[in-house]
JSON list of C-alpha atoms in Angstrom, two decimals:
[
{"chain": "R", "resi": 1, "resn": "MET", "atom": "CA", "xyz": [10.01, 14.73, 5.03]},
{"chain": "R", "resi": 2, "resn": "VAL", "atom": "CA", "xyz": [8.02, 11.55, 4.43]},
{"chain": "R", "resi": 3, "resn": "GLN", "atom": "CA", "xyz": [4.86, 12.25, 2.46]},
{"chain": "R", "resi": 4, "resn": "LYS", "atom": "CA", "xyz": [1.64, 11.25, 4.17]},
{"chain": "R", "resi": 5, "resn": "ALA", "atom": "CA", "xyz": [-0.20, 8.24, 2.81]},
{"chain": "R", "resi": 6, "resn": "LYS", "atom": "CA", "xyz": [-3.76, 8.60, 1.54]},
{"chain": "R", "resi": 7, "resn": "ILE", "atom": "CA", "xyz": [-6.54, 6.41, 2.92]},
{"chain": "R", "resi": 8, "resn": "LEU", "atom": "CA", "xyz": [-9.80, 6.19, 0.96]},
{"chain": "R", "resi": 9, "resn": "LEU", "atom": "CA", "xyz": [-12.98, 5.98, 3.06]},
{"chain": "R", "resi": 10, "resn": "VAL", "atom": "CA", "xyz": [-16.06, 4.86, 1.09]},
{"chain": "R", "resi": 11, "resn": "ASP", "atom": "CA", "xyz": [-19.52, 4.98, 2.69]},
{"chain": "R", "resi": 12, "resn": "ASP", "atom": "CA", "xyz": [-22.84, 6.49, 1.64]},
{"chain": "R", "resi": 13, "resn": "ARG", "atom": "CA", "xyz": [-23.66, 7.60, 5.19]},
{"chain": "R", "resi": 14, "resn": "PRO", "atom": "CA", "xyz": [-21.92, 10.84, 6.33]},
{"chain": "R", "resi": 15, "resn": "GLU", "atom": "CA", "xyz": [-22.06, 9.81, 9.99]},
{"chain": "R", "resi": 16, "resn": "ASN", "atom": "CA", "xyz": [-20.12, 6.63, 9.21]},
{"chain": "R", "resi": 17, "resn": "LEU", "atom": "CA", "xyz": [-17.46, 8.60, 7.36]},
{"chain": "R", "resi": 18, "resn": "LEU", "atom": "CA", "xyz": [-17.21, 10.99, 10.30]},
{"chain": "R", "resi": 19, "resn": "ALA", "atom": "CA", "xyz": [-16.75, 8.05, 12.69]},
{"chain": "R", "resi": 20, "resn": "LEU", "atom": "CA", "xyz": [-14.01, 6.54, 10.50]},
{"chain": "R", "resi": 21, "resn": "GLU", "atom": "CA", "xyz": [-12.20, 9.88, 10.38]},
{"chain": "R", "resi": 22, "resn": "ALA", "atom": "CA", "xyz": [-12.35, 10.12, 14.19]},
{"chain": "R", "resi": 23, "resn": "ILE", "atom": "CA", "xyz": [-10.90, 6.60, 14.54]},
{"chain": "R", "resi": 24, "resn": "LEU", "atom": "CA", "xyz": [-8.12, 7.04, 11.99]},
{"chain": "R", "resi": 25, "resn": "SER", "atom": "CA", "xyz": [-7.14, 10.64, 12.72]},
{"chain": "R", "resi": 26, "resn": "ALA", "atom": "CA", "xyz": [-4.53, 9.43, 15.23]},
{"chain": "R", "resi": 27, "resn": "LEU", "atom": "CA", "xyz": [-2.55, 7.88, 12.34]},
{"chain": "R", "resi": 28, "resn": "ASP", "atom": "CA", "xyz": [-1.85, 11.40, 11.02]},
{"chain": "R", "resi": 29, "resn": "GLN", "atom": "CA", "xyz": [-2.39, 10.43, 7.38]},
{"chain": "R", "resi": 30, "resn": "THR", "atom": "CA", "xyz": [-4.51, 12.00, 4.62]},
{"chain": "R", "resi": 31, "resn": "LEU", "atom": "CA", "xyz": [-8.12, 10.76, 4.80]},
{"chain": "R", "resi": 32, "resn": "VAL", "atom": "CA", "xyz": [-10.15, 11.05, 1.60]},
{"chain": "R", "resi": 33, "resn": "ARG", "atom": "CA", "xyz": [-13.95, 10.69, 1.61]},
{"chain": "R", "resi": 34, "resn": "ALA", "atom": "CA", "xyz": [-16.11, 9.06, -1.06]},
{"chain": "R", "resi": 35, "resn": "SER", "atom": "CA", "xyz": [-19.89, 8.78, -0.61]},
{"chain": "R", "resi": 36, "resn": "SER", "atom": "CA", "xyz": [-20.44, 6.20, -3.37]},
{"chain": "R", "resi": 37, "resn": "GLY", "atom": "CA", "xyz": [-18.67, 3.58, -5.42]},
{"chain": "R", "resi": 38, "resn": "GLU", "atom": "CA", "xyz": [-18.65, 5.89, -8.42]},
{"chain": "R", "resi": 39, "resn": "GLU", "atom": "CA", "xyz": [-17.03, 8.67, -6.39]},
{"chain": "R", "resi": 40, "resn": "ALA", "atom": "CA", "xyz": [-14.42, 6.24, -5.09]},
{"chain": "R", "resi": 41, "resn": "LEU", "atom": "CA", "xyz": [-13.49, 5.09, -8.61]},
{"chain": "R", "resi": 42, "resn": "LYS", "atom": "CA", "xyz": [-13.15, 8.73, -9.67]},
{"chain": "R", "resi": 43, "resn": "ALA", "atom": "CA", "xyz": [-10.77, 9.46, -6.79]},
{"chain": "R", "resi": 44, "resn": "LEU", "atom": "CA", "xyz": [-8.69, 6.41, -7.73]},
{"chain": "R", "resi": 45, "resn": "LEU", "atom": "CA", "xyz": [-8.12, 7.78, -11.22]},
{"chain": "R", "resi": 46, "resn": "THR", "atom": "CA", "xyz": [-5.81, 10.51, -10.00]},
{"chain": "R", "resi": 47, "resn": "ASP", "atom": "CA", "xyz": [-4.55, 9.65, -6.50]},
{"chain": "R", "resi": 48, "resn": "ASP", "atom": "CA", "xyz": [-2.56, 6.77, -5.02]},
{"chain": "R", "resi": 49, "resn": "PHE", "atom": "CA", "xyz": [-3.88, 5.19, -1.83]},
{"chain": "R", "resi": 50, "resn": "ALA", "atom": "CA", "xyz": [-2.32, 2.99, 0.83]},
{"chain": "R", "resi": 51, "resn": "VAL", "atom": "CA", "xyz": [-5.58, 1.23, 1.68]},
{"chain": "R", "resi": 52, "resn": "ILE", "atom": "CA", "xyz": [-9.32, 1.48, 0.96]},
{"chain": "R", "resi": 53, "resn": "LEU", "atom": "CA", "xyz": [-12.02, 1.10, 3.62]},
{"chain": "R", "resi": 54, "resn": "LEU", "atom": "CA", "xyz": [-15.12, 0.13, 1.66]},
{"chain": "R", "resi": 55, "resn": "ASP", "atom": "CA", "xyz": [-18.70, -0.17, 2.90]},
{"chain": "R", "resi": 56, "resn": "VAL", "atom": "CA", "xyz": [-20.51, -3.16, 1.41]},
{"chain": "R", "resi": 57, "resn": "GLN", "atom": "CA", "xyz": [-24.12, -1.99, 1.48]},
{"chain": "R", "resi": 58, "resn": "MET", "atom": "CA", "xyz": [-24.47, 1.17, -0.64]},
{"chain": "R", "resi": 59, "resn": "PRO", "atom": "CA", "xyz": [-27.22, 2.25, -3.04]},
{"chain": "R", "resi": 60, "resn": "GLY", "atom": "CA", "xyz": [-26.42, 1.91, -6.73]},
{"chain": "R", "resi": 61, "resn": "MET", "atom": "CA", "xyz": [-22.93, 0.43, -7.00]},
{"chain": "R", "resi": 62, "resn": "ASP", "atom": "CA", "xyz": [-22.40, -1.63, -3.84]},
{"chain": "R", "resi": 63, "resn": "GLY", "atom": "CA", "xyz": [-19.07, -2.48, -2.26]},
{"chain": "R", "resi": 64, "resn": "PHE", "atom": "CA", "xyz": [-18.65, -5.78, -4.09]},
{"chain": "R", "resi": 65, "resn": "GLU", "atom": "CA", "xyz": [-19.16, -4.17, -7.49]},
{"chain": "R", "resi": 66, "resn": "THR", "atom": "CA", "xyz": [-16.87, -1.27, -6.59]},
{"chain": "R", "resi": 67, "resn": "ALA", "atom": "CA", "xyz": [-14.14, -3.69, -5.53]},
{"chain": "R", "resi": 68, "resn": "ALA", "atom": "CA", "xyz": [-14.50, -5.61, -8.79]},
{"chain": "R", "resi": 69, "resn": "HIS", "atom": "CA", "xyz": [-13.89, -2.40, -10.76]},
{"chain": "R", "resi": 70, "resn": "ILE", "atom": "CA", "xyz": [-10.87, -1.55, -8.59]},
{"chain": "R", "resi": 71, "resn": "LYS", "atom": "CA", "xyz": [-9.30, -4.97, -9.11]},
{"chain": "R", "resi": 72, "resn": "ARG", "atom": "CA", "xyz": [-9.82, -4.81, -12.89]},
{"chain": "R", "resi": 73, "resn": "ARG", "atom": "CA", "xyz": [-7.75, -1.62, -13.21]},
{"chain": "R", "resi": 74, "resn": "GLU", "atom": "CA", "xyz": [-4.01, -2.11, -13.51]},
{"chain": "R", "resi": 75, "resn": "ARG", "atom": "CA", "xyz": [-3.34, 1.12, -11.59]},
{"chain": "R", "resi": 76, "resn": "THR", "atom": "CA", "xyz": [-5.42, 0.10, -8.56]},
{"chain": "R", "resi": 77, "resn": "ARG", "atom": "CA", "xyz": [-5.55, -3.69, -8.50]},
{"chain": "R", "resi": 78, "resn": "ASP", "atom": "CA", "xyz": [-2.89, -4.00, -5.78]},
{"chain": "R", "resi": 79, "resn": "ILE", "atom": "CA", "xyz": [-4.42, -1.51, -3.33]},
{"chain": "R", "resi": 80, "resn": "PRO", "atom": "CA", "xyz": [-5.57, -3.39, -0.19]},
{"chain": "R", "resi": 81, "resn": "ILE", "atom": "CA", "xyz": [-9.34, -3.27, 0.41]},
{"chain": "R", "resi": 82, "resn": "ILE", "atom": "CA", "xyz": [-10.92, -3.70, 3.84]},
{"chain": "R", "resi": 83, "resn": "PHE", "atom": "CA", "xyz": [-14.67, -4.33, 3.66]},
{"chain": "R", "resi": 84, "resn": "LEU", "atom": "CA", "xyz": [-16.83, -2.84, 6.40]},
{"chain": "R", "resi": 85, "resn": "THR", "atom": "CA", "xyz": [-20.37, -4.16, 6.71]},
{"chain": "R", "resi": 86, "resn": "ALA", "atom": "CA", "xyz": [-23.32, -4.23, 9.09]},
{"chain": "R", "resi": 87, "resn": "ILE", "atom": "CA", "xyz": [-24.64, -7.34, 7.31]},
{"chain": "R", "resi": 88, "resn": "ASN", "atom": "CA", "xyz": [-23.86, -10.78, 8.66]},
{"chain": "R", "resi": 89, "resn": "HIS", "atom": "CA", "xyz": [-25.21, -13.53, 6.44]},
{"chain": "R", "resi": 90, "resn": "GLY", "atom": "CA", "xyz": [-22.68, -16.15, 7.42]},
{"chain": "R", "resi": 91, "resn": "PRO", "atom": "CA", "xyz": [-19.62, -17.67, 5.72]},
{"chain": "R", "resi": 92, "resn": "HIS", "atom": "CA", "xyz": [-21.01, -17.39, 2.19]},
{"chain": "R", "resi": 93, "resn": "HIS", "atom": "CA", "xyz": [-21.35, -13.62, 2.47]},
{"chain": "R", "resi": 94, "resn": "THR", "atom": "CA", "xyz": [-17.85, -13.33, 3.93]},
{"chain": "R", "resi": 95, "resn": "PHE", "atom": "CA", "xyz": [-16.43, -15.52, 1.17]},
{"chain": "R", "resi": 96, "resn": "ARG", "atom": "CA", "xyz": [-17.99, -13.19, -1.41]},
{"chain": "R", "resi": 97, "resn": "GLY", "atom": "CA", "xyz": [-16.05, -10.33, 0.12]},
{"chain": "R", "resi": 98, "resn": "TYR", "atom": "CA", "xyz": [-12.72, -12.15, -0.11]},
{"chain": "R", "resi": 99, "resn": "ALA", "atom": "CA", "xyz": [-13.57, -13.34, -3.62]},
{"chain": "R", "resi": 100, "resn": "ALA", "atom": "CA", "xyz": [-14.07, -9.69, -4.61]},
{"chain": "R", "resi": 101, "resn": "GLY", "atom": "CA", "xyz": [-10.48, -8.99, -3.65]},
{"chain": "R", "resi": 102, "resn": "ALA", "atom": "CA", "xyz": [-10.69, -7.84, -0.03]},
{"chain": "R", "resi": 103, "resn": "VAL", "atom": "CA", "xyz": [-7.76, -8.46, 2.30]},
{"chain": "R", "resi": 104, "resn": "ASP", "atom": "CA", "xyz": [-10.06, -8.21, 5.33]},
{"chain": "R", "resi": 105, "resn": "TYR", "atom": "CA", "xyz": [-13.76, -8.25, 6.14]},
{"chain": "R", "resi": 106, "resn": "ILE", "atom": "CA", "xyz": [-14.88, -6.47, 9.30]},
{"chain": "R", "resi": 107, "resn": "SER", "atom": "CA", "xyz": [-18.43, -6.51, 10.65]},
{"chain": "R", "resi": 108, "resn": "LYS", "atom": "CA", "xyz": [-19.95, -3.46, 12.33]},
{"chain": "R", "resi": 109, "resn": "PRO", "atom": "CA", "xyz": [-19.85, -2.54, 15.11]},
{"chain": "R", "resi": 110, "resn": "PHE", "atom": "CA", "xyz": [-16.07, -3.04, 15.17]},
{"chain": "R", "resi": 111, "resn": "ASP", "atom": "CA", "xyz": [-13.36, -2.35, 17.70]},
{"chain": "R", "resi": 112, "resn": "PRO", "atom": "CA", "xyz": [-11.85, 1.06, 16.79]},
{"chain": "R", "resi": 113, "resn": "TRP", "atom": "CA", "xyz": [-8.41, 0.03, 18.07]},
{"chain": "R", "resi": 114, "resn": "VAL", "atom": "CA", "xyz": [-8.37, -3.12, 15.92]},
{"chain": "R", "resi": 115, "resn": "LEU", "atom": "CA", "xyz": [-9.39, -1.21, 12.79]},
{"chain": "R", "resi": 116, "resn": "ARG", "atom": "CA", "xyz": [-6.76, 1.47, 13.41]},
{"chain": "R", "resi": 117, "resn": "ALA", "atom": "CA", "xyz": [-4.07, -1.18, 13.97]},
{"chain": "R", "resi": 118, "resn": "LYS", "atom": "CA", "xyz": [-4.96, -3.00, 10.73]},
{"chain": "R", "resi": 119, "resn": "VAL", "atom": "CA", "xyz": [-4.93, 0.21, 8.70]},
{"chain": "R", "resi": 120, "resn": "SER", "atom": "CA", "xyz": [-1.61, 1.30, 10.22]},
{"chain": "R", "resi": 121, "resn": "VAL", "atom": "CA", "xyz": [0.04, -1.91, 8.95]},
{"chain": "R", "resi": 122, "resn": "PHE", "atom": "CA", "xyz": [-1.00, -1.18, 5.37]},
{"chain": "R", "resi": 123, "resn": "VAL", "atom": "CA", "xyz": [0.10, 2.45, 5.70]},
{"chain": "R", "resi": 124, "resn": "GLU", "atom": "CA", "xyz": [3.54, 1.29, 6.84]},
{"chain": "R", "resi": 125, "resn": "LEU", "atom": "CA", "xyz": [3.82, -1.21, 3.98]},
{"chain": "R", "resi": 126, "resn": "TYR", "atom": "CA", "xyz": [2.81, 1.50, 1.51]},
{"chain": "R", "resi": 127, "resn": "THR", "atom": "CA", "xyz": [5.43, 3.88, 2.90]},
{"chain": "R", "resi": 128, "resn": "LYS", "atom": "CA", "xyz": [8.15, 1.25, 2.52]},
{"chain": "R", "resi": 129, "resn": "ASN", "atom": "CA", "xyz": [7.10, 0.63, -1.08]},
{"chain": "R", "resi": 130, "resn": "CYS", "atom": "CA", "xyz": [7.30, 4.36, -1.81]},
{"chain": "R", "resi": 131, "resn": "GLN", "atom": "CA", "xyz": [10.80, 4.53, -0.33]},
{"chain": "R", "resi": 132, "resn": "LEU", "atom": "CA", "xyz": [11.83, 1.58, -2.47]},
{"chain": "R", "resi": 133, "resn": "ARG", "atom": "CA", "xyz": [10.53, 3.18, -5.67]},
{"chain": "R", "resi": 134, "resn": "GLU", "atom": "CA", "xyz": [12.36, 6.41, -4.78]},
{"chain": "R", "resi": 135, "resn": "GLN", "atom": "CA", "xyz": [15.68, 4.62, -4.40]},
{"chain": "R", "resi": 136, "resn": "ALA", "atom": "CA", "xyz": [15.23, 2.82, -7.73]},
{"chain": "R", "resi": 137, "resn": "ALA", "atom": "CA", "xyz": [14.30, 6.07, -9.49]},
{"chain": "R", "resi": 138, "resn": "LEU", "atom": "CA", "xyz": [17.38, 7.86, -8.13]},
{"chain": "R", "resi": 139, "resn": "LEU", "atom": "CA", "xyz": [19.60, 5.04, -9.26]},
{"chain": "R", "resi": 140, "resn": "ARG", "atom": "CA", "xyz": [18.09, 4.96, -12.75]},
{"chain": "R", "resi": 141, "resn": "LEU", "atom": "CA", "xyz": [18.49, 8.74, -13.06]},
{"chain": "R", "resi": 142, "resn": "GLN", "atom": "CA", "xyz": [22.17, 8.58, -12.17]},
{"chain": "R", "resi": 143, "resn": "LEU", "atom": "CA", "xyz": [22.88, 5.64, -14.46]},
{"chain": "R", "resi": 144, "resn": "GLU", "atom": "CA", "xyz": [21.11, 7.23, -17.43]},
{"chain": "R", "resi": 145, "resn": "GLY", "atom": "CA", "xyz": [22.47, 10.77, -16.98]},
{"chain": "R", "resi": 146, "resn": "GLY", "atom": "CA", "xyz": [25.84, 10.24, -15.31]},
{"chain": "R", "resi": 147, "resn": "SER", "atom": "CA", "xyz": [29.28, 10.21, -16.90]},
{"chain": "R", "resi": 148, "resn": "PRO", "atom": "CA", "xyz": [30.95, 7.01, -15.65]},
{"chain": "R", "resi": 149, "resn": "ASN", "atom": "CA", "xyz": [33.87, 7.31, -18.10]},
{"chain": "R", "resi": 150, "resn": "GLY", "atom": "CA", "xyz": [35.29, 10.44, -16.44]},
{"chain": "R", "resi": 151, "resn": "SER", "atom": "CA", "xyz": [37.01, 10.40, -13.10]},
{"chain": "R", "resi": 152, "resn": "ASP", "atom": "CA", "xyz": [34.60, 12.92, -11.61]},
{"chain": "R", "resi": 153, "resn": "GLY", "atom": "CA", "xyz": [31.64, 10.97, -12.94]},
{"chain": "R", "resi": 154, "resn": "SER", "atom": "CA", "xyz": [33.02, 7.74, -11.50]},
{"chain": "R", "resi": 155, "resn": "LYS", "atom": "CA", "xyz": [33.40, 9.35, -8.09]},
{"chain": "R", "resi": 156, "resn": "GLU", "atom": "CA", "xyz": [29.87, 10.77, -8.25]},
{"chain": "R", "resi": 157, "resn": "THR", "atom": "CA", "xyz": [28.45, 7.40, -9.27]},
{"chain": "R", "resi": 158, "resn": "ALA", "atom": "CA", "xyz": [30.34, 5.58, -6.51]},
{"chain": "R", "resi": 159, "resn": "GLY", "atom": "CA", "xyz": [29.15, 8.14, -3.98]},
{"chain": "R", "resi": 160, "resn": "LEU", "atom": "CA", "xyz": [25.55, 7.80, -5.08]},
{"chain": "R", "resi": 161, "resn": "LEU", "atom": "CA", "xyz": [25.73, 4.00, -4.98]},
{"chain": "R", "resi": 162, "resn": "ALA", "atom": "CA", "xyz": [27.08, 4.16, -1.43]},
{"chain": "R", "resi": 163, "resn": "GLU", "atom": "CA", "xyz": [24.31, 6.55, -0.38]},
{"chain": "R", "resi": 164, "resn": "LEU", "atom": "CA", "xyz": [21.60, 4.43, -2.02]},
{"chain": "R", "resi": 165, "resn": "SER", "atom": "CA", "xyz": [23.01, 1.30, -0.45]},
{"chain": "R", "resi": 166, "resn": "ALA", "atom": "CA", "xyz": [22.85, 2.90, 3.00]},
{"chain": "R", "resi": 167, "resn": "ARG", "atom": "CA", "xyz": [19.28, 4.10, 2.42]},
{"chain": "R", "resi": 168, "resn": "LEU", "atom": "CA", "xyz": [18.24, 0.69, 1.14]},
{"chain": "R", "resi": 169, "resn": "ALA", "atom": "CA", "xyz": [19.81, -0.96, 4.18]},
{"chain": "R", "resi": 170, "resn": "ALA", "atom": "CA", "xyz": [17.63, 1.20, 6.43]},
{"chain": "R", "resi": 171, "resn": "VAL", "atom": "CA", "xyz": [14.49, 0.23, 4.49]},
{"chain": "R", "resi": 172, "resn": "GLU", "atom": "CA", "xyz": [15.53, -3.44, 4.56]},
{"chain": "R", "resi": 173, "resn": "GLU", "atom": "CA", "xyz": [15.97, -3.32, 8.33]},
{"chain": "R", "resi": 174, "resn": "GLN", "atom": "CA", "xyz": [12.56, -1.73, 8.84]},
{"chain": "R", "resi": 175, "resn": "ALA", "atom": "CA", "xyz": [10.87, -4.16, 6.44]},
{"chain": "R", "resi": 176, "resn": "GLU", "atom": "CA", "xyz": [12.50, -7.15, 8.16]},
{"chain": "R", "resi": 177, "resn": "ALA", "atom": "CA", "xyz": [11.24, -5.97, 11.55]},
{"chain": "R", "resi": 178, "resn": "LEU", "atom": "CA", "xyz": [7.75, -5.39, 10.15]},
{"chain": "R", "resi": 179, "resn": "THR", "atom": "CA", "xyz": [7.65, -8.83, 8.49]},
{"chain": "R", "resi": 180, "resn": "LYS", "atom": "CA", "xyz": [8.73, -10.46, 11.76]},
{"chain": "R", "resi": 181, "resn": "GLN", "atom": "CA", "xyz": [6.02, -8.58, 13.63]},
{"chain": "R", "resi": 182, "resn": "LEU", "atom": "CA", "xyz": [3.38, -9.64, 11.09]},
{"chain": "R", "resi": 183, "resn": "GLY", "atom": "CA", "xyz": [4.50, -13.26, 11.35]},
{"chain": "R", "resi": 184, "resn": "GLU", "atom": "CA", "xyz": [3.99, -13.16, 15.10]},
{"chain": "R", "resi": 185, "resn": "GLU", "atom": "CA", "xyz": [0.77, -11.16, 15.28]},
{"chain": "R", "resi": 186, "resn": "SER", "atom": "CA", "xyz": [-1.16, -11.28, 12.01]},
{"chain": "R", "resi": 187, "resn": "ALA", "atom": "CA", "xyz": [-3.27, -14.06, 10.50]},
{"chain": "R", "resi": 188, "resn": "ASP", "atom": "CA", "xyz": [-4.40, -11.90, 7.58]},
{"chain": "R", "resi": 189, "resn": "THR", "atom": "CA", "xyz": [-3.14, -13.52, 4.39]},
{"chain": "R", "resi": 190, "resn": "GLY", "atom": "CA", "xyz": [-3.51, -10.25, 2.50]},
{"chain": "R", "resi": 191, "resn": "VAL", "atom": "CA", "xyz": [-1.20, -8.40, 4.87]},
{"chain": "R", "resi": 192, "resn": "VAL", "atom": "CA", "xyz": [1.39, -11.18, 4.80]},
{"chain": "R", "resi": 193, "resn": "ALA", "atom": "CA", "xyz": [1.27, -11.37, 1.00]},
{"chain": "R", "resi": 194, "resn": "THR", "atom": "CA", "xyz": [1.78, -7.61, 0.70]},
{"chain": "R", "resi": 195, "resn": "ALA", "atom": "CA", "xyz": [4.77, -7.78, 3.02]},
{"chain": "R", "resi": 196, "resn": "ALA", "atom": "CA", "xyz": [6.24, -10.68, 1.05]},
{"chain": "R", "resi": 197, "resn": "HIS", "atom": "CA", "xyz": [5.85, -8.69, -2.18]},
{"chain": "R", "resi": 198, "resn": "LEU", "atom": "CA", "xyz": [7.80, -5.82, -0.62]},
{"chain": "R", "resi": 199, "resn": "GLU", "atom": "CA", "xyz": [10.55, -8.21, 0.51]},
{"chain": "R", "resi": 200, "resn": "ARG", "atom": "CA", "xyz": [10.93, -9.58, -3.03]},
{"chain": "R", "resi": 201, "resn": "LYS", "atom": "CA", "xyz": [11.30, -6.09, -4.49]},
{"chain": "R", "resi": 202, "resn": "LEU", "atom": "CA", "xyz": [13.87, -5.16, -1.85]},
{"chain": "R", "resi": 203, "resn": "THR", "atom": "CA", "xyz": [15.86, -8.28, -2.69]},
{"chain": "R", "resi": 204, "resn": "GLY", "atom": "CA", "xyz": [15.79, -7.43, -6.40]},
{"chain": "R", "resi": 205, "resn": "LEU", "atom": "CA", "xyz": [16.98, -3.88, -5.84]},
{"chain": "R", "resi": 206, "resn": "ARG", "atom": "CA", "xyz": [19.75, -5.04, -3.50]},
{"chain": "R", "resi": 207, "resn": "ARG", "atom": "CA", "xyz": [21.01, -7.44, -6.15]},
{"chain": "R", "resi": 208, "resn": "ALA", "atom": "CA", "xyz": [20.98, -4.66, -8.74]},
{"chain": "R", "resi": 209, "resn": "LEU", "atom": "CA", "xyz": [22.97, -2.36, -6.46]},
{"chain": "R", "resi": 210, "resn": "ASP", "atom": "CA", "xyz": [25.48, -5.10, -5.65]},
{"chain": "R", "resi": 211, "resn": "ALA", "atom": "CA", "xyz": [25.95, -5.81, -9.36]},
{"chain": "R", "resi": 212, "resn": "LEU", "atom": "CA", "xyz": [26.79, -2.13, -9.98]},
{"chain": "R", "resi": 213, "resn": "GLU", "atom": "CA", "xyz": [29.58, -2.05, -7.41]},
{"chain": "R", "resi": 214, "resn": "PRO", "atom": "CA", "xyz": [33.11, -1.69, -8.89]},
{"chain": "R", "resi": 215, "resn": "GLY", "atom": "CA", "xyz": [34.45, -5.05, -9.95]},
{"chain": "R", "resi": 216, "resn": "ALA", "atom": "CA", "xyz": [31.05, -6.72, -9.90]},
{"chain": "R", "resi": 217, "resn": "GLY", "atom": "CA", "xyz": [30.62, -6.67, -13.69]},
{"chain": "R", "resi": 218, "resn": "GLY", "atom": "CA", "xyz": [27.09, -5.24, -13.52]},
{"chain": "R", "resi": 219, "resn": "GLY", "atom": "CA", "xyz": [25.04, -4.58, -16.58]},
{"chain": "R", "resi": 220, "resn": "GLY", "atom": "CA", "xyz": [23.81, -1.07, -15.78]},
{"chain": "R", "resi": 221, "resn": "ALA", "atom": "CA", "xyz": [20.22, 0.15, -15.68]},
{"chain": "R", "resi": 222, "resn": "ALA", "atom": "CA", "xyz": [18.90, -2.95, -17.45]},
{"chain": "R", "resi": 223, "resn": "MET", "atom": "CA", "xyz": [19.56, -4.93, -14.27]},
{"chain": "R", "resi": 224, "resn": "LEU", "atom": "CA", "xyz": [17.26, -2.82, -12.15]},
{"chain": "R", "resi": 225, "resn": "PRO", "atom": "CA", "xyz": [14.08, -4.62, -11.05]},
{"chain": "R", "resi": 226, "resn": "ALA", "atom": "CA", "xyz": [10.75, -3.34, -12.33]},
{"chain": "R", "resi": 227, "resn": "GLN", "atom": "CA", "xyz": [8.83, -1.39, -9.73]},
{"chain": "R", "resi": 228, "resn": "GLY", "atom": "CA", "xyz": [5.09, -1.58, -9.24]}
]
């Protein structure tokens, strides 16, 4: 069973959080509330999130400052941030949002369908990344703990490589379809960049698997791409 992705909702107004939950509930993912920037940073210490919906205007630590903290942390710097704001001070204010690391900047009131569609793209990209990390972890485990010198070990390794290759092919097919869809429908550079990052990691893992096939002269676990 595919584990549900977590979506972090950050807003100091309970009614806004309730509205976001109503909009995003149809995605059937795990929605996590944070009523301040400080509370959001605390949640990010322990949990992994597919995307963060961050209100700009909050008392104390505002959205821009919260985003700056998120982008400074190695663990969280790659999490997509969508700014939500009722303020509209023109291009300069919008530029500040993108400069803080946001992949999108949406003014309130917003179209619920558009917001849900944008979030769903990041959830799907996150899910593909998780599947990719799982395949790499399984391969590393087999290579480090297997017994390739024995006949039984060789058969087990070959079987696992075939299974991983088939799983990876499924992820590659889904990622290719998603990238094509984004190219046709999305103008968000953040979304496209995230998809491109996933494609590069898939290519690296495919090369590693191909190098481990019998007769390929692969170099073992050292050839596996770093995941992150």
